[in-house]
């Protein structure tokens, strides 16, 4: 099963959830990132997402592998949408199923933090008075080595 | 040697295209970055990550004919 | 909007998620509790959920209120299903939307822990060789006062 | 006075019904619980929570005519 993907189509939550649902799992944690209208006092009209697709899929799969090492019981599906997205559209959906809920929440949280670190996807915000490609939102770190550092996730 | 360079986000807009082929004198990512900065007036390159053939690399990485080098601004997916 | 409910019908994840989706929110955390086949070495055939319905809805609404006090930005929907549930059926769905993801995860986690403490719902496990009403799964505490204690949630 | 008592989960099965009306001598939850234990042979009552008119109460809670008392085994929803 191809469990991580980049899509141009609307993301269906039900479908993502059902792909990790299984008899062994008692918990499914889902995270849905949606397009927010206001950031500070700026009103977004719409967003544009761009990906380095081949590498983005590889990096999403890497995150799945990392989760498999830390939470061997987890099953993970990640889908990220690209192209033009309107307010409230789903940009990313992460589903994690596990036998017990602790690890579903933890692994899910791990996935979104890692996506924001290593997956080559960018968003451009479009406002009434301009537009801008958004940089790293986890702080304005410079990648001195050219590589993102592997950081431990703080819960 | 011939190197394919992929550009994304603001870099793509500054270059006016997402992909360029260039004939590189030298063989490291660092040398390639210097050429890109000069020829395409790309900004904020020090913040960029580099990938060679879809895997993260760094400035010291040695390139070979036919490599695909992607210059990746800080990511903002999710 | 009646945001917490007890239902006898299958729970639709898409519908629950859409009820908290809004322009102010950038994050939706969903938790889905599903019927697990194996608990230890016991194989469950199906579950039966029973609720003290009027009070259960009140207590779910109380949890919504508690979340509103701790995470004022959050919008919450909780739906719990009762009756006979088969393996992989959804027993409970919790959706929390917030402007930023931290509080969505935290508030969602808070909700499921509180549900397991104060909402009068019981499950009966049916196995091949018997059946049993399941007691408190958060430890075998006795309620000496007759009331559940209000405990802080450990993250 | 007349009190309505609601039973759930294993208590409901032990009593053979989910609702009983009883004429209570005394006026506290504690006295009511003693009657229930004796008349219906209910088990694990010390683990139960009590709700009077859908709000948690305790053994000292004083009842009045027409109250609805629910005896709630430890919950296992979610």
PDB file of C-alpha atoms in Angstrom, chain A residues 35-153:
ATOM      1  CA  UNK A  35      -5.933  26.807   5.565  1.00  0.00           C
ATOM      2  CA  UNK A  36      -6.392  29.500   8.200  1.00  0.00           C
ATOM      3  CA  UNK A  37      -7.722  32.882   7.188  1.00  0.00           C
ATOM      4  CA  UNK A  38      -5.934  35.033   9.752  1.00  0.00           C
ATOM      5  CA  UNK A  39      -2.266  34.943  10.718  1.00  0.00           C
ATOM      6  CA  UNK A  40      -1.680  37.773  13.141  1.00  0.00           C
ATOM      7  CA  UNK A  41      -3.590  40.626  11.538  1.00  0.00           C
ATOM      8  CA  UNK A  42      -3.041  39.462   7.962  1.00  0.00           C
ATOM      9  CA  UNK A  43      -6.005  38.083   6.082  1.00  0.00           C
ATOM     10  CA  UNK A  44      -5.134  35.274   3.708  1.00  0.00           C
ATOM     11  CA  UNK A  45      -7.156  35.010   0.479  1.00  0.00           C
ATOM     12  CA  UNK A  46      -5.786  31.631  -0.528  1.00  0.00           C
ATOM     13  CA  UNK A  47      -2.625  29.558  -0.398  1.00  0.00           C
ATOM     14  CA  UNK A  48      -0.514  27.949  -3.039  1.00  0.00           C
ATOM     15  CA  UNK A  49       1.494  24.847  -2.132  1.00  0.00           C
ATOM     16  CA  UNK A  50       4.420  23.613  -4.169  1.00  0.00           C
ATOM     17  CA  UNK A  51       6.403  20.415  -3.662  1.00  0.00           C
ATOM     18  CA  UNK A  52       9.535  18.763  -4.916  1.00  0.00           C
ATOM     19  CA  UNK A  53       7.269  15.807  -5.389  1.00  0.00           C
ATOM     20  CA  UNK A  54       9.582  12.834  -5.821  1.00  0.00           C
ATOM     21  CA  UNK A  55      11.642  13.854  -2.816  1.00  0.00           C
ATOM     22  CA  UNK A  56       8.616  14.870  -0.744  1.00  0.00           C
ATOM     23  CA  UNK A  57       7.123  11.386  -1.076  1.00  0.00           C
ATOM     24  CA  UNK A  58      10.485   9.869  -0.120  1.00  0.00           C
ATOM     25  CA  UNK A  59      10.708  12.088   2.950  1.00  0.00           C
ATOM     26  CA  UNK A  60       7.134  11.290   3.996  1.00  0.00           C
ATOM     27  CA  UNK A  61       8.013   7.621   3.707  1.00  0.00           C
ATOM     28  CA  UNK A  62      11.122   8.273   5.782  1.00  0.00           C
ATOM     29  CA  UNK A  63       8.907   9.744   8.507  1.00  0.00           C
ATOM     30  CA  UNK A  64       6.762   6.622   8.357  1.00  0.00           C
ATOM     31  CA  UNK A  65       9.891   4.537   8.800  1.00  0.00           C
ATOM     32  CA  UNK A  66      11.070   6.662  11.729  1.00  0.00           C
ATOM     33  CA  UNK A  67       7.683   6.217  13.374  1.00  0.00           C
ATOM     34  CA  UNK A  68       7.853   2.480  12.775  1.00  0.00           C
ATOM     35  CA  UNK A  69      11.150   2.403  14.662  1.00  0.00           C
ATOM     36  CA  UNK A  70       9.902   4.437  17.619  1.00  0.00           C
ATOM     37  CA  UNK A  71       6.361   3.068  17.781  1.00  0.00           C
ATOM     38  CA  UNK A  72       6.488  -0.400  16.179  1.00  0.00           C
ATOM     39  CA  UNK A  73       2.739  -0.884  16.690  1.00  0.00           C
ATOM     40  CA  UNK A  74       1.785   2.177  14.655  1.00  0.00           C
ATOM     41  CA  UNK A  75       0.351   2.301  11.170  1.00  0.00           C
ATOM     42  CA  UNK A  76       0.673   5.637   9.420  1.00  0.00           C
ATOM     43  CA  UNK A  77      -0.835   7.379   6.409  1.00  0.00           C
ATOM     44  CA  UNK A  78       0.174  10.885   5.400  1.00  0.00           C
ATOM     45  CA  UNK A  79      -1.287  12.849   2.502  1.00  0.00           C
ATOM     46  CA  UNK A  80      -0.275  16.388   1.586  1.00  0.00           C
ATOM     47  CA  UNK A  81      -2.158  18.439  -0.955  1.00  0.00           C
ATOM     48  CA  UNK A  82      -0.491  20.912  -3.300  1.00  0.00           C
ATOM     49  CA  UNK A  83      -1.749  23.556  -5.721  1.00  0.00           C
ATOM     50  CA  UNK A  84      -4.197  26.308  -4.877  1.00  0.00           C
ATOM     51  CA  UNK A  85      -6.047  25.859  -1.571  1.00  0.00           C
ATOM     52  CA  UNK A  86      -8.894  27.971  -0.286  1.00  0.00           C
ATOM     53  CA  UNK A  87      -9.628  28.936   3.313  1.00  0.00           C
ATOM     54  CA  UNK A  88     -10.590  25.815   5.397  1.00  0.00           C
ATOM     55  CA  UNK A  89      -9.290  23.413   2.725  1.00  0.00           C
ATOM     56  CA  UNK A  90      -7.230  20.536   4.095  1.00  0.00           C
ATOM     57  CA  UNK A  91      -3.530  20.885   3.294  1.00  0.00           C
ATOM     58  CA  UNK A  92      -2.288  17.842   5.168  1.00  0.00           C
ATOM     59  CA  UNK A  93      -3.823  14.842   6.879  1.00  0.00           C
ATOM     60  CA  UNK A  94      -1.943  12.425   9.123  1.00  0.00           C
ATOM     61  CA  UNK A  95      -3.582   9.272  10.435  1.00  0.00           C
ATOM     62  CA  UNK A  96      -1.922   6.986  12.956  1.00  0.00           C
ATOM     63  CA  UNK A  97      -3.495   3.862  14.378  1.00  0.00           C
ATOM     64  CA  UNK A  98      -2.136   1.955  17.369  1.00  0.00           C
ATOM     65  CA  UNK A  99      -3.460  -0.613  19.845  1.00  0.00           C
ATOM     66  CA  UNK A 100      -3.502   2.033  22.625  1.00  0.00           C
ATOM     67  CA  UNK A 101      -4.008   5.766  22.439  1.00  0.00           C
ATOM     68  CA  UNK A 102      -0.779   7.093  23.967  1.00  0.00           C
ATOM     69  CA  UNK A 103       1.368   6.162  21.030  1.00  0.00           C
ATOM     70  CA  UNK A 104      -1.238   7.251  18.468  1.00  0.00           C
ATOM     71  CA  UNK A 105      -1.109  10.814  19.792  1.00  0.00           C
ATOM     72  CA  UNK A 106       2.664  10.798  20.174  1.00  0.00           C
ATOM     73  CA  UNK A 107       3.440   9.346  16.769  1.00  0.00           C
ATOM     74  CA  UNK A 108       0.967  11.690  15.107  1.00  0.00           C
ATOM     75  CA  UNK A 109       2.567  14.685  16.742  1.00  0.00           C
ATOM     76  CA  UNK A 110       5.981  13.444  15.720  1.00  0.00           C
ATOM     77  CA  UNK A 111       4.836  13.205  12.096  1.00  0.00           C
ATOM     78  CA  UNK A 112       3.643  16.793  11.779  1.00  0.00           C
ATOM     79  CA  UNK A 113       6.779  18.166  13.435  1.00  0.00           C
ATOM     80  CA  UNK A 114       8.995  16.184  11.083  1.00  0.00           C
ATOM     81  CA  UNK A 115       6.951  17.240   8.053  1.00  0.00           C
ATOM     82  CA  UNK A 116       7.684  20.833   8.955  1.00  0.00           C
ATOM     83  CA  UNK A 117      11.393  20.023   9.195  1.00  0.00           C
ATOM     84  CA  UNK A 118      12.320  17.752   6.321  1.00  0.00           C
ATOM     85  CA  UNK A 119       9.627  17.490   3.658  1.00  0.00           C
ATOM     86  CA  UNK A 120      10.264  19.740   0.626  1.00  0.00           C
ATOM     87  CA  UNK A 121       6.924  21.494   0.412  1.00  0.00           C
ATOM     88  CA  UNK A 122       6.414  25.254   0.400  1.00  0.00           C
ATOM     89  CA  UNK A 123       3.439  27.500   0.775  1.00  0.00           C
ATOM     90  CA  UNK A 124       2.837  30.903  -0.692  1.00  0.00           C
ATOM     91  CA  UNK A 125       0.368  33.125   1.071  1.00  0.00           C
ATOM     92  CA  UNK A 126      -1.776  35.400  -1.055  1.00  0.00           C
ATOM     93  CA  UNK A 127      -3.182  38.495   0.639  1.00  0.00           C
ATOM     94  CA  UNK A 128      -5.155  41.394  -0.732  1.00  0.00           C
ATOM     95  CA  UNK A 129      -2.020  43.512  -0.857  1.00  0.00           C
ATOM     96  CA  UNK A 130       0.609  41.012  -1.837  1.00  0.00           C
ATOM     97  CA  UNK A 131       1.988  37.520  -1.697  1.00  0.00           C
ATOM     98  CA  UNK A 132       4.957  35.727  -0.201  1.00  0.00           C
ATOM     99  CA  UNK A 133       6.600  32.337  -0.061  1.00  0.00           C
ATOM    100  CA  UNK A 134       6.668  31.398   3.602  1.00  0.00           C
ATOM    101  CA  UNK A 135       9.934  30.229   5.118  1.00  0.00           C
ATOM    102  CA  UNK A 136      10.625  27.922   7.987  1.00  0.00           C
ATOM    103  CA  UNK A 137       7.910  28.323  10.593  1.00  0.00           C
ATOM    104  CA  UNK A 138       9.770  26.515  13.320  1.00  0.00           C
ATOM    105  CA  UNK A 139      12.125  29.458  13.807  1.00  0.00           C
ATOM    106  CA  UNK A 140      14.479  31.190  11.387  1.00  0.00           C
ATOM    107  CA  UNK A 141      17.272  28.690  11.569  1.00  0.00           C
ATOM    108  CA  UNK A 142      19.943  28.713   8.907  1.00  0.00           C
ATOM    109  CA  UNK A 143      21.004  25.328   7.644  1.00  0.00           C
ATOM    110  CA  UNK A 144      24.741  25.841   7.918  1.00  0.00           C
ATOM    111  CA  UNK A 145      25.423  22.279   6.906  1.00  0.00           C
ATOM    112  CA  UNK A 146      22.868  22.367   4.108  1.00  0.00           C
ATOM    113  CA  UNK A 147      20.972  19.647   5.983  1.00  0.00           C
ATOM    114  CA  UNK A 148      18.151  19.945   8.472  1.00  0.00           C
ATOM    115  CA  UNK A 149      19.279  18.824  11.865  1.00  0.00           C
ATOM    116  CA  UNK A 150      17.655  15.801  13.388  1.00  0.00           C
ATOM    117  CA  UNK A 151      16.111  17.221  16.494  1.00  0.00           C
ATOM    118  CA  UNK A 152      14.304  15.448  19.256  1.00  0.00           C
ATOM    119  CA  UNK A 153      10.670  16.360  19.414  1.00  0.00           C
TER     120      UNK A 153
END
